[in-house]
Short mmCIF file of C-alpha atoms and ligand atoms in Angstrom, two decimals:
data_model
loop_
_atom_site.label_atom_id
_atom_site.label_comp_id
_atom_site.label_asym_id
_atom_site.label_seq_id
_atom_site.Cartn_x
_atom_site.Cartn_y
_atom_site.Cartn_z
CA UNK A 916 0.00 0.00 0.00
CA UNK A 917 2.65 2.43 -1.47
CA UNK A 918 0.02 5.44 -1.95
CA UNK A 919 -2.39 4.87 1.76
CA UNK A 920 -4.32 8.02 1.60
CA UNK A 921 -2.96 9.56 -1.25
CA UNK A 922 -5.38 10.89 -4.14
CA UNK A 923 -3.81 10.90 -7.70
CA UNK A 924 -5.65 12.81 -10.81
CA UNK A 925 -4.75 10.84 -14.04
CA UNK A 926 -5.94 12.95 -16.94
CA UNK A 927 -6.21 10.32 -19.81
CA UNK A 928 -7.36 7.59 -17.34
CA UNK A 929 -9.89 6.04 -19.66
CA UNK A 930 -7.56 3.82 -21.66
CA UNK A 931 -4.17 2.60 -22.08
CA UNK A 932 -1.08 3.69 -19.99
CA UNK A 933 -3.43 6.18 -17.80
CA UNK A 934 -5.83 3.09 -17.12
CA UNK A 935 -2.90 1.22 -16.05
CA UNK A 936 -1.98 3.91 -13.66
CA UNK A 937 -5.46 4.76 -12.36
CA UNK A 938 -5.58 0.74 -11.49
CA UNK A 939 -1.99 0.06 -9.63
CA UNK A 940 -2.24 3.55 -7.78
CA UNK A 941 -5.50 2.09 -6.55
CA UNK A 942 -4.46 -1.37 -5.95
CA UNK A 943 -2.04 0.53 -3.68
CA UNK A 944 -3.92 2.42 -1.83
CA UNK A 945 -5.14 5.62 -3.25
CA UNK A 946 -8.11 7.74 -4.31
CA UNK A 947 -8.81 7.96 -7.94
CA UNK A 948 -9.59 10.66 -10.47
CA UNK A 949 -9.70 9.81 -14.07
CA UNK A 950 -10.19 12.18 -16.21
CA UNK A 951 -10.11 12.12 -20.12
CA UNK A 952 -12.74 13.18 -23.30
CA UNK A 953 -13.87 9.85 -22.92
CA UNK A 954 -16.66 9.27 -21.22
CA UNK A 955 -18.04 6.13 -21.32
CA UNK A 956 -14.89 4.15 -20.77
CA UNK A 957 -13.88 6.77 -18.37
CA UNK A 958 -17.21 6.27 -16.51
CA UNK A 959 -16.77 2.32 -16.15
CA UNK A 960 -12.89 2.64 -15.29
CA UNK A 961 -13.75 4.53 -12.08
CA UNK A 962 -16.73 1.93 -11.22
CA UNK A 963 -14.52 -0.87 -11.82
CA UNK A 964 -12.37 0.41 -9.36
CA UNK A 965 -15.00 1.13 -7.23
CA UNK A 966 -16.48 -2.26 -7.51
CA UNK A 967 -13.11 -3.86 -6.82
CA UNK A 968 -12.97 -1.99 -2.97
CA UNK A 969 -11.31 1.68 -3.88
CA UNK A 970 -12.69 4.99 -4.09
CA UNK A 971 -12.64 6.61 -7.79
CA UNK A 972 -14.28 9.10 -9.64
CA UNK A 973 -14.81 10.25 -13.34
CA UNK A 974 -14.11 13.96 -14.99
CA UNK A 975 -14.67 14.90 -18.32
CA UNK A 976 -11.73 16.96 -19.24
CA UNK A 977 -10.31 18.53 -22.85
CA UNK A 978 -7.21 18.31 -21.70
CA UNK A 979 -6.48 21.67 -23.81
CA UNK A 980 -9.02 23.60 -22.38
CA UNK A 981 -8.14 25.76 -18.98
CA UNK A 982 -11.06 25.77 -17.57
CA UNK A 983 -11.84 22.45 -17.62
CA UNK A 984 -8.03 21.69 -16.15
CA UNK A 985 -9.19 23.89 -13.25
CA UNK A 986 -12.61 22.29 -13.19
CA UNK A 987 -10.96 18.85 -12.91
CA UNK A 988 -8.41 19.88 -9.71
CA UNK A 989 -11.75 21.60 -8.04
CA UNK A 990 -13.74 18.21 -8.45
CA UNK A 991 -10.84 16.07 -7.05
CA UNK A 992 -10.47 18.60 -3.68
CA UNK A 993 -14.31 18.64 -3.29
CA UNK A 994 -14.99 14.81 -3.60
CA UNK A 995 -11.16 13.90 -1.47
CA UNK A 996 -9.80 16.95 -0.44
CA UNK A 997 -6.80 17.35 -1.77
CA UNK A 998 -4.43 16.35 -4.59
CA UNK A 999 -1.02 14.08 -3.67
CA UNK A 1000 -0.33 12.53 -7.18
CA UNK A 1001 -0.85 13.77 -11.04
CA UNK A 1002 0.01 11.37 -13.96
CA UNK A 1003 -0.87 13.69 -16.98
CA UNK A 1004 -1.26 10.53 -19.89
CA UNK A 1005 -3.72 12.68 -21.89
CA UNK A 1006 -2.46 12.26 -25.30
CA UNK A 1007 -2.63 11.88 -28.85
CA UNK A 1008 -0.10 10.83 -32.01
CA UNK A 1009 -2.20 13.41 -34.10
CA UNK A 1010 -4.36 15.53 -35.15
CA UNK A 1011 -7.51 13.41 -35.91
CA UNK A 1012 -6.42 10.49 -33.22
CA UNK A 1013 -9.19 9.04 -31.11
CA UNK A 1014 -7.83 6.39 -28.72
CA UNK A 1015 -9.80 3.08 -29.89
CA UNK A 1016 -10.48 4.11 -33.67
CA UNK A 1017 -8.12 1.82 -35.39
CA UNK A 1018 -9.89 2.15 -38.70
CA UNK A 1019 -9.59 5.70 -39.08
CA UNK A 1020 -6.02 5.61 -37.66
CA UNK A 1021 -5.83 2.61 -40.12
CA UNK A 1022 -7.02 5.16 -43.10
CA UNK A 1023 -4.75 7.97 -42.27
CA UNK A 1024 -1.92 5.81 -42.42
CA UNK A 1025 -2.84 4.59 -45.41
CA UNK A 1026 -2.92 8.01 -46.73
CA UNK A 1027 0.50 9.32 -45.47
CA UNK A 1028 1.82 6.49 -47.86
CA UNK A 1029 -0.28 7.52 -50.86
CA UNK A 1030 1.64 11.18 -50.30
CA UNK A 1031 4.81 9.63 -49.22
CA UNK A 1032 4.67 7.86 -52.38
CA UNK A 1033 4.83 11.30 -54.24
CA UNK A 1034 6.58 13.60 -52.05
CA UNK A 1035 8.65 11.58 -50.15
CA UNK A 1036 8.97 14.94 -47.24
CA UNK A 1037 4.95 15.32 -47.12
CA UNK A 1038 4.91 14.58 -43.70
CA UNK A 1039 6.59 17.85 -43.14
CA UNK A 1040 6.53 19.46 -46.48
CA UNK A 1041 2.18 19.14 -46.17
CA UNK A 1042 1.89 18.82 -42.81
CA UNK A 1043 -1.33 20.39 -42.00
CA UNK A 1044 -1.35 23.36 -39.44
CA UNK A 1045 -4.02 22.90 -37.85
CA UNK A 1046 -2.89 19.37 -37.16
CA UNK A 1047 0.44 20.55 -36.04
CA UNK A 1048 -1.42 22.66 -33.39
CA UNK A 1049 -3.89 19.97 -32.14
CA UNK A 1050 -1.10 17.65 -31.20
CA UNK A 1051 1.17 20.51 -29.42
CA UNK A 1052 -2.31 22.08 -27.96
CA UNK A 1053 -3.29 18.31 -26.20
CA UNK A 1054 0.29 17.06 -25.41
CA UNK A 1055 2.59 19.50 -24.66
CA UNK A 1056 -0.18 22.86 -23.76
CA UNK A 1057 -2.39 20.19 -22.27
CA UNK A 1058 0.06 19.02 -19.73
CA UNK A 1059 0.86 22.28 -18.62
CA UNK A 1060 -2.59 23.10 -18.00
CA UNK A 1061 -2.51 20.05 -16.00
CA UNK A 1062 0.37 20.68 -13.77
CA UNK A 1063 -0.89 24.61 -13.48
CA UNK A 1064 -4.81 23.43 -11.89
CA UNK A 1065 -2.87 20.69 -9.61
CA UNK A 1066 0.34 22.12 -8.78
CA UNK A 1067 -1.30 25.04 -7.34
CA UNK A 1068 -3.80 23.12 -5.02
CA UNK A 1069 -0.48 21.58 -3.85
CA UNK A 1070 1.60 24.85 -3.44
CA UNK A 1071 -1.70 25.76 -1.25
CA UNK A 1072 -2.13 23.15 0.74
CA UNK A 1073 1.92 22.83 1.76
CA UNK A 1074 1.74 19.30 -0.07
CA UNK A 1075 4.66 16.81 -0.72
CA UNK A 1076 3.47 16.51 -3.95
CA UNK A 1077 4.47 14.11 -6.81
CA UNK A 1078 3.61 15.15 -10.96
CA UNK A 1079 4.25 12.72 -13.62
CA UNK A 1080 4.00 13.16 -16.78
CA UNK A 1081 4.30 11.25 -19.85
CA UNK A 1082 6.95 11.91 -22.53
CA UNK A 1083 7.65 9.36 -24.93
CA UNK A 1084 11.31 7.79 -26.57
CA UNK A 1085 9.83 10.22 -29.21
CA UNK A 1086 11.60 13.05 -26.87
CA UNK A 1087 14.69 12.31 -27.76
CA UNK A 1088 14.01 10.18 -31.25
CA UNK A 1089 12.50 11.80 -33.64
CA UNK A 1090 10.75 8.55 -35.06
CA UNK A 1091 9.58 8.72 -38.31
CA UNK A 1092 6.79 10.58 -39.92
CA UNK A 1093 5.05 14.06 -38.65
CA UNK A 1094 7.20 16.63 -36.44
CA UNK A 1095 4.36 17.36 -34.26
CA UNK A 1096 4.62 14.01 -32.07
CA UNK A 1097 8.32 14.24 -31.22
CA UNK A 1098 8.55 17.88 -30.99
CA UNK A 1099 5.21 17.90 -28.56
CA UNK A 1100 7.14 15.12 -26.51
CA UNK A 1101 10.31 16.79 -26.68
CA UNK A 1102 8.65 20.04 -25.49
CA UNK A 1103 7.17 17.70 -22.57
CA UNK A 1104 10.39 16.67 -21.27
CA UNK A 1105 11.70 19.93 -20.99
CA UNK A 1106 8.68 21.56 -19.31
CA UNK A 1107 9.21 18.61 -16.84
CA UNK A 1108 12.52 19.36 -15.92
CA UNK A 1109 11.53 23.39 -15.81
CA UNK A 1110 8.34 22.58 -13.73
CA UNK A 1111 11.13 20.65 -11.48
CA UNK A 1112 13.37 23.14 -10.89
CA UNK A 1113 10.54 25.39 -10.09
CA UNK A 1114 8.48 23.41 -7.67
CA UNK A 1115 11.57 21.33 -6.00
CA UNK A 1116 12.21 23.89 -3.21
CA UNK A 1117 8.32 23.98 -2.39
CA UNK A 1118 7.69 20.41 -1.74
CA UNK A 1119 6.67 18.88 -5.15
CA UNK A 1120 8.56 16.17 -7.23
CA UNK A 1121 8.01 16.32 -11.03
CA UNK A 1122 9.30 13.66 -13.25
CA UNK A 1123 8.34 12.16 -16.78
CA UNK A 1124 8.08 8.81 -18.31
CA UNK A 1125 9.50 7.77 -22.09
CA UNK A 1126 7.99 4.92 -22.88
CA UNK A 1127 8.73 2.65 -26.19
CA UNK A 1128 6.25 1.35 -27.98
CA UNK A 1129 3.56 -0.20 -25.61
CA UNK A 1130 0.15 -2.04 -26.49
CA UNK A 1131 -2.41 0.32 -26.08
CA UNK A 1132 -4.92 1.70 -28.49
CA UNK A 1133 -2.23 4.66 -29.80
CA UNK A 1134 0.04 1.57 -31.14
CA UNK A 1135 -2.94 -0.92 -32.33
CA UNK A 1136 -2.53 0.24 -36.00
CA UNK A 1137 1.03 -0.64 -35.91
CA UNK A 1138 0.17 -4.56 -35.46
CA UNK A 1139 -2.21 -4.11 -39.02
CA UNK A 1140 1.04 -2.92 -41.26
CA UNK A 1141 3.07 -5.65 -41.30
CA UNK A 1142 6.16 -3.48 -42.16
CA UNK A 1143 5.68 -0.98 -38.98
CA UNK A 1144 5.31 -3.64 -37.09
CA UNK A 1145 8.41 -5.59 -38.08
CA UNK A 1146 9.99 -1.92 -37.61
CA UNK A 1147 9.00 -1.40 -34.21
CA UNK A 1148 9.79 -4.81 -32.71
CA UNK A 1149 13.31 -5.15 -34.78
CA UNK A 1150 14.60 -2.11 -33.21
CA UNK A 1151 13.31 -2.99 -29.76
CA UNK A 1152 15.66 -5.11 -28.35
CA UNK A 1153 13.09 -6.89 -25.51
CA UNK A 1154 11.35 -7.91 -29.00
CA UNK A 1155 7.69 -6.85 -27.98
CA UNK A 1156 5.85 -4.02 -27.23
CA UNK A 1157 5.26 -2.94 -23.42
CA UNK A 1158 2.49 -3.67 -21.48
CA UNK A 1159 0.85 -0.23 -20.07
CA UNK A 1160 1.28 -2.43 -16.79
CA UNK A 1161 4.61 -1.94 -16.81
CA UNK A 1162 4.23 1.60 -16.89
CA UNK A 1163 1.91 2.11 -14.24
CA UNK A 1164 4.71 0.46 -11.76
CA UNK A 1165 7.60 2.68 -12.89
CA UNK A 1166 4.43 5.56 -12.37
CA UNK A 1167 4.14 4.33 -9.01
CA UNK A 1168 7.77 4.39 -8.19
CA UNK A 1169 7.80 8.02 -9.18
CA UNK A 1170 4.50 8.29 -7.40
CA UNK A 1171 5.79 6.70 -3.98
CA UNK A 1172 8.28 8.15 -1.06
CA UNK A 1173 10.61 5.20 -2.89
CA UNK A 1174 11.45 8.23 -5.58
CA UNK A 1175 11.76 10.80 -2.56
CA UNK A 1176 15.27 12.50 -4.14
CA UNK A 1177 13.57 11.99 -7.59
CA UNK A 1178 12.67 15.37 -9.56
CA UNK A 1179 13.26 16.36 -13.23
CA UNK A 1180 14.09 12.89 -14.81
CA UNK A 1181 12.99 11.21 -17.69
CA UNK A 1182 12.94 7.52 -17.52
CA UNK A 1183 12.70 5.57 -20.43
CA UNK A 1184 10.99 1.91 -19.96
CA UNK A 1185 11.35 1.33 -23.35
CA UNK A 1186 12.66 -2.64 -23.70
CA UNK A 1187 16.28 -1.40 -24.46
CA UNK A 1188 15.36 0.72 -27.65
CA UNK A 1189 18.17 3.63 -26.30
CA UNK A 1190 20.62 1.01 -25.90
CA UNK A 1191 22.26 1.24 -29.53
N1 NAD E 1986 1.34 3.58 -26.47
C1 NAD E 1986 2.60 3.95 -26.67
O1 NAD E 1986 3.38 3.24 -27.32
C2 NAD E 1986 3.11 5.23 -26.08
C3 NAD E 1986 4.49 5.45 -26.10
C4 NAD E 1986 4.99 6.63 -25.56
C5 NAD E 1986 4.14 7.56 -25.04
N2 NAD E 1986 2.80 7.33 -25.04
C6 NAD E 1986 1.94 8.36 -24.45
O2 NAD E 1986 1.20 7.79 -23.41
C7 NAD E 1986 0.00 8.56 -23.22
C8 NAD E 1986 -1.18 7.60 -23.16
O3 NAD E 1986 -1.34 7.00 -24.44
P1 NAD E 1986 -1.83 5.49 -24.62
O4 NAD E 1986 -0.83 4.79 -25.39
O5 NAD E 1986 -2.28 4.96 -23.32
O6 NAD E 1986 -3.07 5.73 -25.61
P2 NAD E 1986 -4.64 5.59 -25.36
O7 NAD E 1986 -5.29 6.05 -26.59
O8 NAD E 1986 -4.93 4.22 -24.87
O9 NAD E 1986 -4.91 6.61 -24.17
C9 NAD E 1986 -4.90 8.01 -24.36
C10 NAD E 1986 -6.04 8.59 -23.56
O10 NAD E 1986 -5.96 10.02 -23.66
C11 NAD E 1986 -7.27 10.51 -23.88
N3 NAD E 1986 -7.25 11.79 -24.57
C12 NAD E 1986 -6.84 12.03 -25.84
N4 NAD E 1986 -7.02 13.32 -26.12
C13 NAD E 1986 -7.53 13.91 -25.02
C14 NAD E 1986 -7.93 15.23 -24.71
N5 NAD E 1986 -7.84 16.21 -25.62
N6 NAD E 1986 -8.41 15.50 -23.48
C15 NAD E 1986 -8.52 14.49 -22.57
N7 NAD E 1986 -8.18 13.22 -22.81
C16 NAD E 1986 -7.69 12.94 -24.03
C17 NAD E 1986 -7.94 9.45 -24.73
O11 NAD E 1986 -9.35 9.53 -24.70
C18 NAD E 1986 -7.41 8.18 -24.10
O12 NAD E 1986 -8.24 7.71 -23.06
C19 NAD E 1986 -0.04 9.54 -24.38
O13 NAD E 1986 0.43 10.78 -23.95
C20 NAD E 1986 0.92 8.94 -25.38
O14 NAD E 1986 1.46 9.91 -26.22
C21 NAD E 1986 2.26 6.19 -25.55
#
């Protein structure tokens, strides 16, 4: 029981790595609130957890919206008081992505060959702006907003507070494809380590996760293309994908008093794919 007493926001709770988070940080202890655009699943998640003996509740949250950051760090200090723990998983890999739509993730891929085919730069040549600006406004605008609404009910309430948020290997690899992925995750990393530096003499760890490429829905469409797939697994040593699992317990490491000299990393649990 790692987090006894603790409550922990985890915007993009509904699925995938924020799921995994919302489930181990309750398995050890704490309160729960998920929040993500998605309601339904988001809805069940926090009944499940319920149902299984913890405490959790459900926020609908646009991550890029301020008010509805502010509304979600209100909602967690009115239903439990206060806020010990922030995993910001929110997140998309662009524009158009909606977690669990593997056929239209399935048709834009398709497309970004058909251009690739002709312009062999179109994914930066023809990148579209307003694509470009949903990915930075979710990831990299939408954590801040995050850390803003719960960093300041900690700074209020003299907390020991722990923020972590998730990065990707894409923060220091550019991958392939689209700029606005890496350079939202690069931009992540680096408001991590400024957030750090600013909040480390008040009380409040903040540290990021990199993970490779784990099975949730944001990788699904990579398992349909035979040749992404073969790329992702032959440059990850391990020689699978992650399970979110396994990063909810490096999230609960950074969560716990284990990571108590802990503030400004980024840890990569990424099955060796920054070893070469
Ligand atoms: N799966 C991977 O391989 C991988 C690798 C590195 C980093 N990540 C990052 O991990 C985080 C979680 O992704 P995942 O793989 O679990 O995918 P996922 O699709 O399973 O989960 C993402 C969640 O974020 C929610 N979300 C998306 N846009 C939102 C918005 N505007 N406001 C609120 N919620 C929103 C989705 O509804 C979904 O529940 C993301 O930030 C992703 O970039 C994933």
């Amino acid at each position: 029981m790692r987090l006894e007493k603790k409550v922990a926001v985890i915007t993009g709770g509904s699925n995938g790595i924020g799921l995994a988070c919302a489930e181990r940080f309750s398995a050890e202890g704490a309160k729960i609130v998920i929040a993500d655009l998605l309601v339904e699943p988001g809805r069940a998640a926090a009944k499940a957890i319920t149902d299984a003996g913890g405490d959790a509740m459900f926020v609908e949250l646009e991550a890029a919206n301020p008010e509805a950051n502010e509304a979600m760090a209100a909602a967690a200090v009115e239903r439990f008081g206060t806020i010990d723990v922030v995993v910001t998983a929110a997140g998309v890999s662009n524009g158009d992505y909606k977690s669990g739509d593997i056929e239209g993730g399935l048709k834009r891929m398709k497309q970004a060959g058909e251009a690739a085919a002709v312009n062999p730069a179109a994914a930066l040549t023809e990148l579209d702006i307003d694509d470009w600006r949903r990915v930075i406004d979710v990831n990299l605008t939408g954590t801040l907003l995050a850390i803003q609404a719960t960093a300041s009910v900690m700074l209020d309430q003299k907390k020991q507070g722990s923020i972590i948020t998730i990065a990707s290997i894409a923060a220091r690899d550019p991958l392939w494809g689209a700029p606005s992925y890496p350079v939202s995750k690069a931009g992540v990393w680096m408001l991590t380590k400024n957030a750090a530096r600013t909040l480390a003499p008040l009380g409040v760890r903040v540290n990021s996760i990199g993970p490779g490429f784990i099975d949730t829905n944001m990788t699904a469409v990579i398992d349909q293309v035979d040749e992404y797939h073969s790329v992702v697994i032959g440059n990850t040593p391990m020689g699978r994908k992650g399970k979110p699992s396994e990063i909810a317990s490096v999230a609960l490491f950074l969560a716990s008093d284990d990571a108590s000299y802990v503030t400004g990393e980024l840890i990569h649990p990424d099955g060796g794919w920054f070893t070469g």
